């Protein structure tokens, strides 16, 4: 059976929230690597430059991801307000709360 619109919207937002955790982990690891490379006098400057670029790419990506999470959160919230089906709305409510907490912590 195909997933319902509610399931699709909930899973999409959950996927974005999970993705954000991975990017935060990557950011943290990359910051540690760049710090380590900066303190190592034997490191090739080119290697350091490339790792700094990777770090900057990750940092640039996060605002767009937060905008997308906001968009999907708003879409799911609107959908649940007008939803008249028989499906349980608890997963949607939990996911909305998770998204709201994440976005509040980043502002």
Backbone as a chain_set.jsonl record, in Angstrom:
{"seq": "XXXXXXXXXXXXXXXXXXXXXXXXXXXXXXXXXXXXXXXXXXXXXXXXXXXXXXXXXXXXXXXXXXXXXXXXXXXXXXXXXXXXXXXXXXXXXXXXXXXXXXXXXXX", "coords": {"N": [[0.837, -1.178, 0.0], [0.527, 2.191, -0.809], [2.207, 4.977, 0.707], [0.494, 7.407, 2.701], [-0.388, 10.91, 2.211], [0.062, 12.218, 4.605], [1.936, 10.517, 5.878], [4.066, 10.744, 4.063], [4.749, 13.452, 4.295], [5.472, 13.587, 7.006], [7.629, 11.769, 7.115], [9.391, 12.998, 5.351], [10.074, 15.377, 6.692], [11.212, 14.219, 8.964], [13.423, 12.996, 7.798], [14.912, 15.241, 6.999], [15.497, 16.32, 9.502], [17.112, 14.332, 10.541], [19.186, 14.437, 8.713], [20.218, 16.939, 9.341], [21.394, 16.414, 11.813], [23.478, 14.736, 11.015], [24.977, 16.53, 9.456], [25.723, 18.364, 11.418], [27.341, 16.736, 12.972], [29.343, 16.164, 11.096], [30.32, 18.759, 10.74], [31.378, 19.307, 13.268], [33.397, 17.328, 13.411], [34.966, 18.116, 11.259], [35.77, 20.663, 12.06], [37.4, 19.965, 14.203], [39.389, 18.547, 12.84], [40.488, 20.548, 11.187], [41.47, 22.277, 13.136], [43.396, 20.611, 14.273], [45.104, 20.269, 12.066], [45.965, 22.905, 11.72], [47.544, 23.278, 13.947], [49.607, 21.584, 13.517], [52.791, 21.661, 12.429], [53.995, 20.35, 10.341], [52.229, 19.907, 8.345], [51.005, 19.997, 5.014], [50.391, 23.043, 3.387], [48.496, 23.162, 1.338], [46.852, 20.938, 1.849], [45.706, 21.749, 4.262], [44.331, 24.036, 3.371], [42.407, 22.867, 1.661], [40.911, 21.347, 3.482], [39.867, 23.359, 5.061], [38.223, 24.526, 3.168], [36.328, 22.472, 2.846], [35.181, 22.537, 5.375], [34.071, 25.139, 5.308], [32.213, 24.791, 3.25], [30.383, 23.044, 4.431], [29.476, 24.674, 6.496], [28.225, 26.675, 4.985], [26.13, 25.27, 3.879], [24.311, 24.697, 5.91], [22.461, 26.922, 6.636], [20.678, 26.885, 4.423], [19.616, 24.359, 4.719], [18.258, 24.663, 7.155], [16.33, 26.465, 6.349], [14.882, 24.871, 4.614], [13.953, 22.911, 6.388], [12.275, 24.522, 7.918], [10.378, 25.203, 5.981], [9.27, 22.648, 5.354], [8.324, 21.978, 7.874], [6.363, 23.949, 8.273], [4.638, 23.283, 6.183], [3.797, 20.698, 6.941], [2.558, 21.316, 9.376], [0.451, 22.954, 8.526], [-0.923, 21.084, 6.967], [-1.691, 19.187, 8.926], [-3.426, 20.71, 10.453], [-5.649, 20.967, 8.823], [-6.345, 18.379, 8.369], [-8.507, 15.639, 7.979], [-8.595, 12.914, 8.111], [-8.343, 9.415, 9.172], [-5.976, 8.64, 10.243], [-3.412, 8.317, 12.752], [-2.259, 11.173, 14.358], [-0.141, 11.524, 16.014], [2.641, 10.829, 15.37], [3.172, 12.926, 13.574], [2.796, 15.163, 15.194], [4.846, 14.808, 17.082], [7.096, 14.952, 15.417], [6.826, 17.542, 14.42], [7.198, 18.952, 16.792], [9.843, 18.247, 17.375], [11.139, 19.454, 15.189], [10.515, 22.122, 15.674], [11.843, 22.548, 18.124], [14.501, 22.184, 17.305], [14.817, 24.263, 15.416], [14.354, 26.471, 17.052], [16.538, 26.285, 18.756], [18.559, 26.977, 17.066], [18.243, 29.578, 16.396]], "CA": [[0.0, 0.0, 0.0], [1.3, 3.429, -0.926], [2.104, 5.831, 1.897], [-0.453, 8.52, 2.602], [0.213, 12.239, 2.19], [0.528, 12.5, 5.964], [3.171, 9.755, 6.087], [5.107, 11.323, 3.216], [5.161, 14.728, 4.879], [6.158, 13.305, 8.274], [8.922, 11.138, 6.825], [10.258, 14.0, 4.715], [10.596, 16.238, 7.749], [12.098, 13.395, 9.789], [14.662, 12.817, 7.042], [15.665, 16.487, 7.089], [16.007, 16.451, 10.87], [18.21, 13.377, 10.648], [20.253, 14.993, 7.894], [20.815, 18.036, 10.095], [22.278, 15.807, 12.828], [24.684, 14.281, 10.325], [25.771, 17.706, 9.081], [26.319, 18.909, 12.641], [28.433, 15.829, 13.327], [30.394, 16.411, 10.118], [30.873, 20.071, 11.05], [32.195, 19.161, 14.469], [34.589, 16.553, 13.07], [35.787, 18.921, 10.353], [36.389, 21.717, 12.867], [38.489, 19.342, 14.958], [40.46, 18.233, 11.899], [41.133, 21.803, 10.782], [42.239, 22.732, 14.299], [44.566, 19.724, 14.376], [46.013, 20.589, 10.964], [46.551, 24.228, 11.951], [48.55, 23.185, 15.005], [50.668, 20.689, 13.044], [53.706, 22.435, 11.59], [54.463, 19.545, 9.216], [51.148, 19.705, 7.383], [51.094, 20.701, 3.731], [49.411, 24.143, 3.354], [47.427, 22.822, 0.402], [45.928, 20.05, 2.562], [44.973, 22.587, 5.21], [43.415, 24.873, 2.603], [41.299, 22.026, 1.18], [40.079, 20.982, 4.627], [39.147, 24.587, 5.429], [37.16, 24.65, 2.166], [35.293, 21.494, 3.2], [34.515, 23.104, 6.551], [33.256, 26.28, 4.871], [31.088, 24.254, 2.474], [29.41, 22.524, 5.385], [28.885, 25.827, 7.178], [27.336, 27.359, 4.034], [24.984, 24.416, 3.594], [23.371, 24.637, 7.036], [21.324, 27.853, 6.564], [19.708, 26.401, 3.43], [18.948, 23.209, 5.318], [17.303, 25.167, 8.147], [15.207, 27.041, 5.594], [14.091, 23.753, 4.1], [13.262, 22.334, 7.543], [11.193, 25.457, 8.228], [9.36, 25.046, 4.94], [8.6, 21.359, 5.527], [7.593, 22.061, 9.135], [5.164, 24.757, 8.03], [3.76, 22.505, 5.314], [3.192, 19.636, 7.741], [1.668, 21.946, 10.353], [-0.753, 23.355, 7.788], [-1.62, 19.862, 6.573], [-2.327, 18.563, 10.091], [-4.544, 21.554, 10.902], [-6.822, 20.748, 7.974], [-6.476, 16.944, 8.123], [-9.748, 15.033, 8.473], [-8.5, 11.467, 7.949], [-8.413, 8.56, 10.345], [-4.636, 8.278, 10.69], [-2.931, 8.865, 14.015], [-1.464, 12.382, 14.142], [0.925, 11.607, 17.004], [3.976, 10.967, 14.758], [3.292, 14.269, 13.003], [2.935, 16.085, 16.32], [6.191, 14.631, 17.642], [8.052, 15.456, 14.437], [6.693, 19.002, 14.428], [7.817, 19.44, 18.025], [11.292, 18.099, 17.187], [11.578, 20.491, 14.25], [10.387, 23.414, 16.36], [12.933, 22.622, 19.096], [15.738, 22.361, 16.57], [14.859, 25.607, 14.838], [14.457, 27.425, 18.16], [17.892, 26.233, 19.287], [19.488, 27.521, 16.065], [17.999, 31.007, 16.14]], "C": [[0.885, 1.246, 0.0], [1.147, 4.272, 0.339], [1.135, 6.991, 1.642], [0.313, 9.84, 2.546], [0.783, 12.597, 3.555], [1.86, 11.796, 6.218], [4.33, 10.358, 5.286], [5.641, 12.607, 3.834], [5.934, 14.519, 6.184], [7.548, 12.737, 8.004], [9.898, 12.116, 6.177], [10.882, 14.912, 5.762], [11.539, 15.462, 8.659], [13.452, 13.198, 9.109], [15.528, 14.077, 7.123], [16.252, 16.696, 8.487], [17.202, 15.521, 11.091], [19.433, 13.882, 9.883], [20.976, 16.116, 8.643], [21.757, 17.501, 11.159], [23.582, 15.347, 12.191], [25.58, 15.453, 9.936], [26.418, 18.343, 10.306], [27.492, 18.052, 13.093], [29.623, 16.047, 12.39], [31.09, 17.74, 10.4], [31.813, 19.993, 12.244], [33.5, 18.415, 14.169], [35.535, 17.369, 12.189], [36.47, 20.062, 11.103], [37.575, 21.161, 13.652], [39.672, 19.028, 14.045], [41.212, 19.49, 11.483], [41.985, 22.337, 11.929], [43.527, 21.92, 14.426], [45.588, 20.053, 13.284], [46.695, 21.943, 11.166], [47.654, 24.195, 13.004], [49.726, 22.294, 14.626], [51.555, 21.448, 12.055], [54.156, 21.664, 10.352], [53.411, 19.377, 8.125], [51.367, 20.558, 6.127], [50.027, 21.8, 3.709], [48.237, 23.871, 2.414], [46.382, 21.929, 1.074], [45.072, 20.835, 3.547], [43.933, 23.43, 4.481], [42.2, 24.072, 2.144], [40.366, 21.638, 2.328], [39.281, 22.182, 5.137], [37.992, 24.805, 4.448], [36.011, 23.692, 2.455], [34.486, 22.002, 4.396], [33.594, 24.254, 6.153], [32.047, 25.827, 4.058], [29.989, 23.744, 3.402], [28.714, 23.665, 6.107], [27.905, 26.58, 6.278], [26.056, 26.572, 3.788], [23.911, 24.494, 4.685], [22.228, 25.649, 6.969], [20.25, 27.42, 5.562], [18.935, 25.203, 3.976], [17.914, 23.66, 6.351], [16.098, 25.809, 7.47], [14.292, 25.939, 5.068], [13.318, 23.072, 5.233], [12.078, 23.213, 7.929], [10.049, 25.295, 7.243], [8.575, 23.746, 5.121], [7.795, 21.328, 6.827], [6.284, 22.826, 8.95], [4.15, 24.0, 7.183], [3.052, 21.403, 6.108], [2.219, 20.213, 8.762], [0.359, 22.355, 9.694], [-1.587, 22.131, 7.42], [-2.353, 19.239, 7.761], [-3.498, 19.392, 10.615], [-5.812, 21.276, 10.097], [-7.096, 19.264, 7.711], [-7.745, 16.387, 8.761], [-9.733, 13.519, 8.388], [-8.498, 10.733, 9.281], [-7.037, 8.188, 10.893], [-4.286, 8.977, 12.004], [-2.012, 10.052, 13.729], [-0.287, 12.497, 15.116], [2.323, 11.675, 16.378], [4.199, 12.355, 14.16], [3.522, 15.289, 14.11], [4.338, 16.018, 16.914], [7.242, 15.222, 16.701], [8.004, 16.98, 14.367], [7.377, 19.607, 15.656], [9.34, 19.352, 17.928], [11.842, 19.195, 16.268], [11.559, 21.856, 14.925], [11.525, 23.599, 17.366], [14.269, 22.868, 18.412], [15.861, 23.792, 16.052], [14.983, 26.679, 15.927], [15.881, 27.459, 18.704], [18.912, 26.849, 18.342], [19.276, 29.002, 15.803], [18.58, 31.889, 17.219]], "O": [[1.871, 1.322, 0.733], [0.086, 4.279, 0.964], [0.99, 7.475, 0.52], [1.516, 9.88, 2.804], [1.851, 13.201, 3.655], [2.804, 12.409, 6.715], [5.447, 10.464, 5.791], [6.852, 12.818, 3.887], [6.931, 15.195, 6.434], [8.53, 13.179, 8.6], [11.101, 12.058, 6.434], [12.082, 15.186, 5.72], [12.564, 15.997, 9.083], [14.495, 13.229, 9.762], [16.743, 13.983, 7.298], [17.37, 17.19, 8.631], [18.176, 15.889, 11.749], [20.566, 13.767, 10.351], [22.201, 16.223, 8.58], [22.819, 18.081, 11.386], [24.66, 15.542, 12.753], [26.801, 15.377, 10.071], [27.553, 18.813, 10.227], [28.513, 18.572, 13.541], [30.769, 16.107, 12.835], [32.314, 17.833, 10.309], [32.91, 20.55, 12.223], [34.572, 18.82, 14.618], [36.753, 17.315, 12.356], [37.62, 20.393, 10.815], [38.62, 21.803, 13.754], [40.825, 19.22, 14.431], [42.442, 19.49, 11.433], [43.104, 22.799, 11.707], [44.604, 22.47, 14.656], [46.79, 20.109, 13.546], [47.865, 22.108, 10.823], [48.59, 24.993, 12.955], [50.729, 22.253, 15.338], [51.108, 21.827, 10.973], [54.653, 22.271, 9.403], [53.682, 18.765, 7.092], [51.851, 21.687, 6.196], [48.862, 21.516, 3.986], [47.115, 24.306, 2.674], [45.18, 22.129, 0.899], [43.866, 20.613, 3.654], [42.787, 23.528, 4.921], [41.074, 24.561, 2.235], [39.148, 21.607, 2.147], [38.148, 22.03, 5.592], [36.906, 25.221, 4.85], [34.845, 24.064, 2.322], [33.259, 21.904, 4.417], [32.457, 24.327, 6.618], [30.973, 26.418, 4.165], [28.805, 23.991, 3.171], [27.5, 23.629, 6.307], [26.876, 27.065, 6.748], [25.009, 27.16, 3.516], [22.722, 24.368, 4.391], [21.089, 25.263, 7.23], [19.056, 27.57, 5.822], [17.74, 25.058, 3.72], [16.818, 23.103, 6.417], [14.975, 25.708, 7.964], [13.068, 26.076, 5.083], [12.159, 22.699, 5.056], [10.998, 22.705, 8.231], [8.883, 25.255, 7.636], [7.346, 23.75, 5.049], [6.72, 20.731, 6.884], [5.23, 22.394, 9.417], [2.947, 24.068, 7.435], [1.846, 21.204, 5.96], [1.153, 19.639, 8.983], [-0.718, 22.126, 10.246], [-2.811, 22.144, 7.548], [-3.5, 18.81, 7.629], [-4.454, 18.841, 11.161], [-6.919, 21.343, 10.632], [-7.978, 18.928, 6.921], [-8.022, 16.633, 9.935], [-10.775, 12.891, 8.577], [-8.631, 11.327, 10.351], [-6.944, 7.492, 11.904], [-4.786, 10.058, 12.317], [-1.081, 9.933, 12.932], [0.478, 13.459, 15.051], [3.131, 12.499, 16.806], [5.302, 12.894, 14.238], [4.358, 16.182, 13.97], [4.944, 17.048, 17.211], [8.164, 15.909, 17.142], [9.044, 17.629, 14.266], [8.044, 20.638, 15.567], [10.046, 20.269, 18.347], [12.886, 19.785, 16.548], [12.486, 22.649, 14.762], [12.105, 24.681, 17.454], [15.077, 23.668, 18.884], [16.89, 24.443, 16.233], [15.655, 27.69, 15.723], [16.383, 28.521, 19.072], [20.012, 27.205, 18.765], [20.046, 29.617, 15.067], [18.458, 33.112, 17.148]]}, "num_chains": 1, "name": "protein.A"}
